[in-house]
Amino acid sequence: QRKGAPEVILGATKETAQIIAMAHGLLLSTGRAIISRLRPDSIAPLQKEFQAYTVRTLEAARAMVIYSPDYQRKSTGGQVGVISAGTSDIPMAEEAKLIAEEMGCTVTTIYDVGVAGLHRLLAPLRDLLTSGVDVIIVAAGMDGALPSVVAGLSPVPVIGLPTSIGYGLGGNGVAALLSMLQTCAPGLSVVNIDNGVGAGITAALVANRVAQAREHQSQ
Amino acid sequence: QRKGAPEVILGATKETAQIIAMAHGLLLSTGRAIISRLRPDSIAPLQKEFQAYTVRTLEAARAMVIYSPDYQRKSTGGQVGVISAGTSDIPMAEEAKLIAEEMGCTVTTIYDVGVAGLHRLLAPLRDLLTSGVDVIIVAAGMDGALPSVVAGLSPVPVIGLPTSIGYGLGGNGVAALLSMLQTCAPGLSVVNIDNGVGAGITAALVANRVAQAREHQSQ
Amino acid sequence: QRKGAPEVILGATKETAQIIAMAHGLLLSTGRAIISRLRPDSIAPLQKEFQAYTVRTLEAARAMVIYSPDYQRKSTGGQVGVISAGTSDIPMAEEAKLIAEEMGCTVTTIYDVGVAGLHRLLAPLRDLLTSGVDVIIVAAGMDGALPSVVAGLSPVPVIGLPTSIGYGLGGNGVAALLSMLQTCAPGLSVVNIDNGVGAGITAALVANRVAQAREHQSQ
Amino acid sequence: QRKGAPEVILGATKETAQIIAMAHGLLLSTGRAIISRLRPDSIAPLQKEFQAYTVRTLEAARAMVIYSPDYQRKSTGGQVGVISAGTSDIPMAEEAKLIAEEMGCTVTTIYDVGVAGLHRLLAPLRDLLTSGVDVIIVAAGMDGALPSVVAGLSPVPVIGLPTSIGYGLGGNGVAALLSMLQTCAPGLSVVNIDNGVGAGITAALVANRVAQAREHQSQ
Amino acid sequence: QRKGAPEVILGATKETAQIIAMAHGLLLSTGRAIISRLRPDSIAPLQKEFQAYTVRTLEAARAMVIYSPDYQRKSTGGQVGVISAGTSDIPMAEEAKLIAEEMGCTVTTIYDVGVAGLHRLLAPLRDLLTSGVDVIIVAAGMDGALPSVVAGLSPVPVIGLPTSIGYGLGGNGVAALLSMLQTCAPGLSVVNIDNGVGAGITAALVANRVAQAREHQSQ
Amino acid sequence: QRKGAPEVILGATKETAQIIAMAHGLLLSTGRAIISRLRPDSIAPLQKEFQAYTVRTLEAARAMVIYSPDYQRKSTGGQVGVISAGTSDIPMAEEAKLIAEEMGCTVTTIYDVGVAGLHRLLAPLRDLLTSGVDVIIVAAGMDGALPSVVAGLSPVPVIGLPTSIGYGLGGNGVAALLSMLQTCAPGLSVVNIDNGVGAGITAALVANRVAQAREHQSQ
Amino acid sequence: QRKGAPEVILGATKETAQIIAMAHGLLLSTGRAIISRLRPDSIAPLQKEFQAYTVRTLEAARAMVIYSPDYQRKSTGGQVGVISAGTSDIPMAEEAKLIAEEMGCTVTTIYDVGVAGLHRLLAPLRDLLTSGVDVIIVAAGMDGALPSVVAGLSPVPVIGLPTSIGYGLGGNGVAALLSMLQTCAPGLSVVNIDNGVGAGITAALVANRVAQAREHQSQ
Amino acid sequence: QRKGAPEVILGATKETAQIIAMAHGLLLSTGRAIISRLRPDSIAPLQKEFQAYTVRTLEAARAMVIYSPDYQRKSTGGQVGVISAGTSDIPMAEEAKLIAEEMGCTVTTIYDVGVAGLHRLLAPLRDLLTSGVDVIIVAAGMDGALPSVVAGLSPVPVIGLPTSIGYGLGGNGVAALLSMLQTCAPGLSVVNIDNGVGAGITAALVANRVAQAREHQSQ
Ligand SMILES: Nc1ncnc2c1ncn2[C@@H]1O[C@H](COP(=O)(O)O)[C@@H](O)[C@H]1O
Ligand SMILES: Nc1ncnc2c1ncn2[C@@H]1O[C@H](COP(=O)(O)O)[C@@H](O)[C@H]1O
Ligand SMILES: Nc1ncnc2c1ncn2[C@@H]1O[C@H](COP(=O)(O)O)[C@@H](O)[C@H]1O
Ligand SMILES: Nc1ncnc2c1ncn2[C@@H]1O[C@H](COP(=O)(O)O)[C@@H](O)[C@H]1O
Ligand SMILES: [Mg+2]
Ligand SMILES: [Mg+2]
Ligand SMILES: [Mg+2]
Ligand SMILES: [Mg+2]
Ligand SMILES: [Mg+2]
Ligand SMILES: [Mg+2]
Ligand SMILES: [Mg+2]
Ligand SMILES: [Mg+2]
């Protein structure tokens, strides 16, 4: 739990038995186990194994959090915004949200705006900025244009989360990632395609550092 | 001059002597020679060779048109809009404009808007659409987001012209082209990176067909 | 329904329940729901859900249109031609045709010509052009040579629709797309691999604008 | 100057005359003009044109800042660390530093550590973290391993700045960028290859937001 | 068995019947058959066919060795170290270990260290080097940074074994391989992604040559 | 001179002194030296060195042949056709022609047809086939469509020679090569981009084998 | 059946019903239907449909030929050699052999040599050349080195057939194809990865042309 | 000088002044400075600066070694073989040789064999192996086939050094590197394209470890 970032078990390349063993280890040491990119066939065995625990499953995001009965998540006061371009990007956005929440942040979401419907973005984005958000994650696939648009309109750092939505040349998130790397908008950095975990951790690190400075202030 | 599209001499891979010979051929048969992607060292010899002709040179766009003394360009009534995202995209936009003009269209330009400055786009785009434009070319490099934005706001076909602006991964127009291919906006088709000639011909074919229908009407 | 282009639900990355909800939304607001790239397992549940509606299913093209009982499609007078190189390209050609029809165009098809059989192309293409077609879509995979050939023979704009047919290096439509981008033929613009929806919308926007000009004339 | 990020003129794709005109514009409106990626032949004419101004030139970083005589840079209190893996990465690190300074941050540098010499990194990194740095930029080419190492050791967000150092497969910064995207370390986000401007702006946005919270506290 | 390297049957692209026939051939000529990259459905039939033999199966590594009843593996005295970055890299590390053992080496493993946990690496690596290891294989996926770190700390040759762990751009081992090729650390050579067989053979050739020199000495 | 194919000195990666030495060697052993891909600065020194010899220079093709005073080229009776799509492809076509001639074939050329002008191809191709050509080389860049068209119309083997003509995505011959590899036309094999030497040797081997069979007949 | 090359139905992208219809068409017009790249689920229905016909199935090569009861294959006298590097390449080699046989050639095979066992190649290759073979196809995956070796040793044209064998970077036949394109050996041309049909047709065209010349002779 | 590998200054990305400073530093601390990939314009100034020193310049290999007057290179007894495929690969082979020599090894070279001339390889390779070489470096460009052939014939580890020789697809060493990674031959590991330094260090580490074991023996 160095730097406040929880260890996350990457489920996709592990046997269910391995995941269970690692989860027990994390529950013992930290009271919580977060698993990402679960293969569908691992979900039921995990839920059975951890019946006695509190289990939070995000099926679409292929993520699961298991809490010891006495686990208490601390709130840091960090404020994170998560925006998704389309409905297909929501699972990755939810993965990022989950991580930021597990790191103590309050997360506000704006889902299913998208470049073709900029009018659907402007009012909620204004509200989000007014509410004092510290950092914004924008999940987008296909042309990946939304993060640039948001970065062009926001005075806070923006983290681009390209998603593997889209087919043909530049599909599976490649065009989205490349166009975020090529952005003309200021203050946009990126993580890899579908890496909601990475986007969530980075956003939470930013928000928690700001929150910590605020907190010192209010003391 | 099949289909109203003029033959264009691609200068980059030809010797100056070859270009001169081909230009004389086209001047004889059609009264006009258009040369694109001229190497800098070909410009002066061509201007010298065709002193007795009317010569139009677009240095930044590396293009030249040579007219026989008695050449008369016919106006078709086709209306083409050309938008560029940044100042660096203007040479490619100008190449497209030149071709559309040579095919008889009237061309209106909006240069140096760009995603980071959407407010700079909205008013002139509204004017362009109100003026009855038939088709719009949008030149953009780097993230190539502008054509999608324009296509999302316009009821006419849009042709994306990716430009070789941008460095790093996805640079030289690759991200721009891929994100145009991945667009979520309706009615956007594309030509290759820096292919202003192709964009201009396609736009003029569309505009001239509409103009022809309009003309029949007014008879 | 901005610019006359219908919203199309991309089925591949959505849960069936999500698709159903979105389709109900579109039926309420516009009387019609178009779904593309349906996963096979979504088809039956959708047909069951919308038993009371008129449902048009194109299984090979993985597309479906659901109409409210009182939906009336308006004819615009736009004329679109759709050509496919091989039999394997027909599903993508059909997707493009479906969209152009839903946008009010009359669509004429020439299927299964192909470069190896140019003689099978020439007569039907001549008929198509004589009939007054406004724009032509050409679907082709493997070497993707057909759109260039058609563009070289036709006085109207051509939209290249590369298809994911072909294996080995340049397979899955990559060589087809690249060779369309590199075309020497005038007036060819392209959409992404298998993007029949995009080709159909672009073609219909062109054809409908021409038709509108014609219509004004005949009034 | 939306969001505190200054407009930066990208010199590489512009004529010197264009750069001069844009610089005059920025000097008039904001009292300062920042130019990045200057072509060598633009430097002397710019220095000549702006003799009457204060000019800061970073030749290796190909960057220049021109200040109006009365320009006053405000200090925000934001603390940014900049680390470079090798001596060849220093120009890009310097570009990032320049931007962060122009945005009011105090920048501390650690240059020429590198994975092969981890022992050269540990002590200065500990000092940097103890001094209360808010965010760290790590510039690295070739294998790009350093940003992951730093992110694994630091409780603040880290921005990976891949540099175009390295030849052969994965050269010109490609391996560096890919391995940063594939990082196992928490809290690392990236910008494009050689994009010191982007890294600097992102870091300064983070640091300035933290500083602002601190400042409110100290009031 | 030229050069002491056993022939290894690549199972993935062969029919089970073909594998059985080839295994019988090798058992006859050398007393041992090694099969790598077995498809899951080949395992049971092979175990059934070779019931009368000693069979060693490494399911995760998809490898199998079949020994004639009287087969005696000779120990060479070569010392090989095998390190894996994460738990997901263990199967490929195990494949390499198996081959080195079958070539007579003694293999010592250090599993599941990783760049994010350098502290978990240092002590066991020191022990490994002190024990007189002749060559080290390092298996790593994702960013592939570990082999460079090990090569920077070890006075023996290091063989990088990139693994197909990781998703998004540079996933499936591509970033890992590229960053190993771009290493700044001395004495690191690489084999292809997931090629545990190649890494094992190369390491054993090195270790066995050193062991042979040692042996001559002790005679 | 194994298999009737002359050794060819690849000039591009050699010092002029090295080329001269190798040429002297070949002149001594075979009476002829062929050099391809000469750097421009090597031409004059070579011409000077071999003043006493017969020297044939193809500047555009960057090729040179040096003959001993008594060298006699034998004619084999093999018939090769060489077709180029555009004028820019002629240098590569000429390189192929040179090699086939040096291998004793008679070469007939059809230059500057191209897909956009199929009508310019049909008559000369019919003549070429009627004349009894044994094999045809087709040089084409950009979309590389011409070799497929020729292969579809010809009863003899066709060798595709992609050329590095074309810019943007798929430029430098990549799209041309890929579309030749993806051809639907029967009997088309390819060599690498700009490899006129390889195309010439392959064509001459085919033609000479046919000629040899013919010759046996006429005896 | 232009140029003696039979039409081949590409099964992979077609419905079984479509294949049956096309096969009936070819049987009617030519007395024979050849189908390549059959999906496994198409085989049984096809065998059932054509019970009354002579059916030749090559399961590993995914190929089938159906003959009308009275079909007579004519022998041309063309001599084709087919060599495979490994056992995994045999299916593609068999596909090529089938086509060459259907075009009337006599085919001699040398299977499972390979670079690591050059000694296994030399004697049978000498025999093959002595027997008067007209052209050789070499199928090879992974490093694709064998075709170059064969071309270096043979006085007849060689056709490289890269196969999709191999994993990791350059896998699926990519390295094999690229190294054949980069060959230093004279007289090697290539077809696409796994394109046994293309290799077979090209080889048969060469062999049949030679055979025709031989035949004229013996008259 | 960790692990016996000297630090090497990478000249390509450094100013001459920087190189001079770093060289002085290395001369002071170790008595020797090795510089690789020197830009041509750095050579003369370096030779002038270090007139008082012993300077070894390999112009083709772009390498330089500067020795303090009293520097004594120790011989380790390690035996390294270096083979080059063509004459164009010699500079990279020489770079590897230089490094291995500077690390105390005796280096034997076999230059300009190549796959097309296997007969030129066999005798000298047999001599090299008989002489007791410990490890072999094979430099090869274009198809990169030679290292696999050597690895198939040698009982010692082989290090593949792909060189940037070759044009077209897979050119600049890409096909060479990929085909080495895809090798079927046992005991071949690789370094990046043109990385003679890396090949030399790896080979010397192997040879020196063997030599050390031998030495212990002879004491
Ligand atoms: N979805 C994810 N994407 C990227 N990294 C992850 C993800 N889930 C876990 N990780 C990180 O990847 C590493 C997994 O290593 P291991 O579980 O040992 O194979 C840990 O550092 C995790 O924090
Ligand atoms: N333009 C060319 N393209 C491809 N191969 C060539 C070319 N010119 C020469 N070669 C061959 O490449 C090899 C050159 O080897 P070397 O000259 O020793 O580097 C010889 O086998 C030549 O026949
Ligand atoms: N295995 C194959 N590889 C390459 N081309 C093929 C293969 N099988 C058939 N073809 C050709 O591909 C084309 C298929 O077109 P169609 O069957 O109409 O989609 C025809 O020209 C066939 O001759
Ligand atoms: N030609 C070369 N290829 C690969 N690495 C090199 C080469 N020359 C020097 N190096 C290494 O690359 C690093 C150069 O770092 P620097 O000189 O600080 O930019 C050092 O670790 C050198 O040992
Ligand atoms: Mg998006
Ligand atoms: Mg743009
Ligand atoms: Mg096609
Ligand atoms: Mg680095
Ligand atoms: Mg790793
Ligand atoms: Mg062409
Ligand atoms: Mg092979
Ligand atoms: Mg070679």
PDB file of N, CA, C and O in Angstrom, chain A residues 61 82-84 89-98 107 109 111 137 139 161 163 196:
ATOM      1  N   ALA A  61     -17.514  -4.219 -15.504  1.00  0.00           N
ATOM      2  CA  ALA A  61     -16.113  -3.774 -15.397  1.00  0.00           C
ATOM      3  C   ALA A  61     -15.197  -4.928 -15.038  1.00  0.00           C
ATOM      4  O   ALA A  61     -13.995  -4.738 -14.902  1.00  0.00           O
ATOM      5  N   VAL A  82     -15.416  11.620 -13.403  1.00  0.00           N
ATOM      6  CA  VAL A  82     -15.213  10.586 -14.427  1.00  0.00           C
ATOM      7  C   VAL A  82     -16.259  10.786 -15.514  1.00  0.00           C
ATOM      8  O   VAL A  82     -17.461  10.760 -15.242  1.00  0.00           O
ATOM      9  N   ILE A  83     -15.800  10.985 -16.740  1.00  0.00           N
ATOM     10  CA  ILE A  83     -16.692  11.231 -17.874  1.00  0.00           C
ATOM     11  C   ILE A  83     -16.506  10.102 -18.878  1.00  0.00           C
ATOM     12  O   ILE A  83     -15.377   9.662 -19.118  1.00  0.00           O
ATOM     13  N   SER A  84     -17.618   9.598 -19.438  1.00  0.00           N
ATOM     14  CA  SER A  84     -17.469   8.609 -20.524  1.00  0.00           C
ATOM     15  C   SER A  84     -18.097   9.153 -21.788  1.00  0.00           C
ATOM     16  O   SER A  84     -19.134   9.810 -21.756  1.00  0.00           O
ATOM     17  N   ASP A  89     -18.177   2.752 -23.184  1.00  0.00           N
ATOM     18  CA  ASP A  89     -16.986   3.078 -22.395  1.00  0.00           C
ATOM     19  C   ASP A  89     -17.256   3.004 -20.902  1.00  0.00           C
ATOM     20  O   ASP A  89     -16.329   3.168 -20.097  1.00  0.00           O
ATOM     21  N   ILE A  90     -18.509   2.804 -20.519  1.00  0.00           N
ATOM     22  CA  ILE A  90     -18.859   2.872 -19.089  1.00  0.00           C
ATOM     23  C   ILE A  90     -18.125   1.832 -18.252  1.00  0.00           C
ATOM     24  O   ILE A  90     -17.633   2.152 -17.162  1.00  0.00           O
ATOM     25  N   PRO A  91     -17.971   0.581 -18.719  1.00  0.00           N
ATOM     26  CA  PRO A  91     -17.257  -0.377 -17.857  1.00  0.00           C
ATOM     27  C   PRO A  91     -15.860   0.080 -17.462  1.00  0.00           C
ATOM     28  O   PRO A  91     -15.470  -0.068 -16.300  1.00  0.00           O
ATOM     29  N   MET A  92     -15.107   0.661 -18.405  1.00  0.00           N
ATOM     30  CA  MET A  92     -13.764   1.112 -18.071  1.00  0.00           C
ATOM     31  C   MET A  92     -13.839   2.331 -17.137  1.00  0.00           C
ATOM     32  O   MET A  92     -13.009   2.476 -16.233  1.00  0.00           O
ATOM     33  N   ALA A  93     -14.812   3.195 -17.384  1.00  0.00           N
ATOM     34  CA  ALA A  93     -15.007   4.348 -16.504  1.00  0.00           C
ATOM     35  C   ALA A  93     -15.328   3.866 -15.088  1.00  0.00           C
ATOM     36  O   ALA A  93     -14.824   4.404 -14.106  1.00  0.00           O
ATOM     37  N   GLU A  94     -16.153   2.830 -15.007  1.00  0.00           N
ATOM     38  CA  GLU A  94     -16.535   2.299 -13.688  1.00  0.00           C
ATOM     39  C   GLU A  94     -15.339   1.681 -12.973  1.00  0.00           C
ATOM     40  O   GLU A  94     -15.237   1.750 -11.741  1.00  0.00           O
ATOM     41  N   GLU A  95     -14.446   1.051 -13.725  1.00  0.00           N
ATOM     42  CA  GLU A  95     -13.243   0.492 -13.111  1.00  0.00           C
ATOM     43  C   GLU A  95     -12.406   1.610 -12.499  1.00  0.00           C
ATOM     44  O   GLU A  95     -11.919   1.487 -11.353  1.00  0.00           O
ATOM     45  N   ALA A  96     -12.251   2.701 -13.230  1.00  0.00           N
ATOM     46  CA  ALA A  96     -11.486   3.837 -12.719  1.00  0.00           C
ATOM     47  C   ALA A  96     -12.153   4.424 -11.475  1.00  0.00           C
ATOM     48  O   ALA A  96     -11.490   4.753 -10.484  1.00  0.00           O
ATOM     49  N   LYS A  97     -13.466   4.551 -11.548  1.00  0.00           N
ATOM     50  CA  LYS A  97     -14.238   5.094 -10.407  1.00  0.00           C
ATOM     51  C   LYS A  97     -14.052   4.232  -9.166  1.00  0.00           C
ATOM     52  O   LYS A  97     -13.808   4.745  -8.064  1.00  0.00           O
ATOM     53  N   LEU A  98     -14.159   2.938  -9.356  1.00  0.00           N
ATOM     54  CA  LEU A  98     -14.011   2.009  -8.231  1.00  0.00           C
ATOM     55  C   LEU A  98     -12.679   2.223  -7.527  1.00  0.00           C
ATOM     56  O   LEU A  98     -12.609   2.298  -6.286  1.00  0.00           O
ATOM     57  N   VAL A 107     -16.362  10.424  -6.081  1.00  0.00           N
ATOM     58  CA  VAL A 107     -16.325  10.411  -7.542  1.00  0.00           C
ATOM     59  C   VAL A 107     -17.671  10.851  -8.108  1.00  0.00           C
ATOM     60  O   VAL A 107     -18.711  10.323  -7.723  1.00  0.00           O
ATOM     61  N   THR A 109     -19.829  11.250 -11.718  1.00  0.00           N
ATOM     62  CA  THR A 109     -19.740  10.755 -13.091  1.00  0.00           C
ATOM     63  C   THR A 109     -20.665  11.513 -14.040  1.00  0.00           C
ATOM     64  O   THR A 109     -21.743  11.958 -13.655  1.00  0.00           O
ATOM     65  N   TYR A 111     -21.915  10.344 -17.763  1.00  0.00           N
ATOM     66  CA  TYR A 111     -21.776   9.258 -18.723  1.00  0.00           C
ATOM     67  C   TYR A 111     -22.533   9.537 -20.014  1.00  0.00           C
ATOM     68  O   TYR A 111     -23.580  10.165 -20.008  1.00  0.00           O
ATOM     69  N   ILE A 137     -11.099  12.244 -15.149  1.00  0.00           N
ATOM     70  CA  ILE A 137     -10.773  11.127 -16.060  1.00  0.00           C
ATOM     71  C   ILE A 137     -11.795  11.147 -17.185  1.00  0.00           C
ATOM     72  O   ILE A 137     -12.984  11.246 -16.927  1.00  0.00           O
ATOM     73  N   ALA A 139     -13.017   8.744 -20.298  1.00  0.00           N
ATOM     74  CA  ALA A 139     -12.925   7.470 -21.015  1.00  0.00           C
ATOM     75  C   ALA A 139     -13.556   7.621 -22.384  1.00  0.00           C
ATOM     76  O   ALA A 139     -14.689   8.067 -22.507  1.00  0.00           O
ATOM     77  N   LEU A 161      -8.402   8.162 -20.790  1.00  0.00           N
ATOM     78  CA  LEU A 161      -8.497   6.713 -20.654  1.00  0.00           C
ATOM     79  C   LEU A 161      -9.065   6.156 -21.963  1.00  0.00           C
ATOM     80  O   LEU A 161     -10.269   6.095 -22.143  1.00  0.00           O
ATOM     81  N   THR A 163     -10.395   3.573 -24.632  1.00  0.00           N
ATOM     82  CA  THR A 163     -11.053   2.274 -24.452  1.00  0.00           C
ATOM     83  C   THR A 163     -11.026   1.480 -25.759  1.00  0.00           C
ATOM     84  O   THR A 163     -10.973   2.058 -26.843  1.00  0.00           O
ATOM     85  N   GLY A 196      -8.320   1.261 -16.656  1.00  0.00           N
ATOM     86  CA  GLY A 196      -9.091   2.009 -15.674  1.00  0.00           C
ATOM     87  C   GLY A 196      -8.399   2.040 -14.325  1.00  0.00           C
ATOM     88  O   GLY A 196      -8.488   3.036 -13.596  1.00  0.00           O
TER      89      GLY A 196
END
